[in-house]
Amino acid sequence: MLPSDLVKRLLDVARWVALAVVAAFVVRVLAGDWTEFWRALRSIAWPWAVLSLAALVASITVSTYGWQTVVDGLGDRVGYRRGARICLVGQLGKYVPGSVWAYLLQMELGRKAGVSRARIFTGSLVQFGIGLVAALLLSALALPVAGPAVWLLVLLPAGLVALHPRVLAWGTGLALRLLRRDPLPRPLGFASIARAFAASVLAWTLQGLHLWLLAPSLNLWTCVGAMAIAMTAGTFAFLLPSGAGVREAVLVALLGTAGFSAGQALAFALVSRVMFTVADLLTALAATLPTRESHAQPRESHA
């Protein structure tokens, strides 16, 4: 087994290499297709850009409801306002390279809000899995432009089976044991899973609407599927902050298959990235605004 210091150094090197590859990809596309890149940027009218940003804010709001539903299903009710403060502020940790910072920040914010770390971590883990299955389902909408990504649909039946309460409880329990975490406080019921899944589907759909408002010549449902595939790919790029570069590369490839030049596709992908960051900051800021209920919060007996 490699020493921990060596592993850390190797990960740091891999992270810098990945960032260099991303930068080289962007420079190469811009150098070869600058005219189309600039033309695509200028084609985005500001009213459509505002609507596109609003769609992202709505997507994050709905996604937070799904997260809160899962956390509520694992114990006493947290409520949307308190849950949003934990989820939205905590998820800003994804902008730090590494896959754990958002989880750690959410767990610490949860503890300060009176919710156990174990429950927050488990809720985030389960919601991630539910969102992944929803993304697999919606990726079918991008079949006309998906190309090699079609193989993702092979995983869909297994994903849908995994949403059954008993299967989900078993799978989550196994993951928690492997991560040396406490077991599920209590299994999620079908109603909680169904609400979280519906919220994930709606959130992905709103993200597709966000892309369509930037590039309305595309089919709306193709945009939904493309965003589901690109966002999921970015989620697994744990070495990069918020999947930077991977999401854009996948989106550029999918938009290129749909008929856009590399410059045009990169323009829409980069505008989307900026809008996601702005939407994350806006929703996190809104979640921190004081409310009456924030002054009196019940606390769980274990942290």
JSON list of C-alpha atoms in Angstrom, two decimals, residues 26 34 41 53 57 108 179 205 227 233 244 271 285 292:
[
{"chain": "A", "resi": 26, "resn": "VAL", "atom": "CA", "xyz": [-10.02, 25.39, -24.58]},
{"chain": "A", "resi": 34, "resn": "TRP", "atom": "CA", "xyz": [-12.50, 32.03, -32.69]},
{"chain": "A", "resi": 41, "resn": "LEU", "atom": "CA", "xyz": [-21.61, 34.58, -27.77]},
{"chain": "A", "resi": 53, "resn": "LEU", "atom": "CA", "xyz": [-30.22, 31.84, -15.48]},
{"chain": "A", "resi": 57, "resn": "VAL", "atom": "CA", "xyz": [-32.01, 28.89, -10.15]},
{"chain": "A", "resi": 108, "resn": "GLU", "atom": "CA", "xyz": [-20.53, 20.49, 9.44]},
{"chain": "A", "resi": 179, "resn": "LEU", "atom": "CA", "xyz": [-16.87, 4.02, 3.80]},
{"chain": "A", "resi": 205, "resn": "THR", "atom": "CA", "xyz": [-35.32, 19.09, -17.23]},
{"chain": "A", "resi": 227, "resn": "MET", "atom": "CA", "xyz": [-27.23, 18.28, -19.98]},
{"chain": "A", "resi": 233, "resn": "ALA", "atom": "CA", "xyz": [-19.80, 13.11, -16.40]},
{"chain": "A", "resi": 244, "resn": "ALA", "atom": "CA", "xyz": [-14.55, 21.82, -14.70]},
{"chain": "A", "resi": 271, "resn": "VAL", "atom": "CA", "xyz": [-21.62, 30.55, -20.76]},
{"chain": "A", "resi": 285, "resn": "LEU", "atom": "CA", "xyz": [-26.82, 33.67, -0.57]},
{"chain": "A", "resi": 292, "resn": "ARG", "atom": "CA", "xyz": [-37.76, 33.44, 12.25]}
]
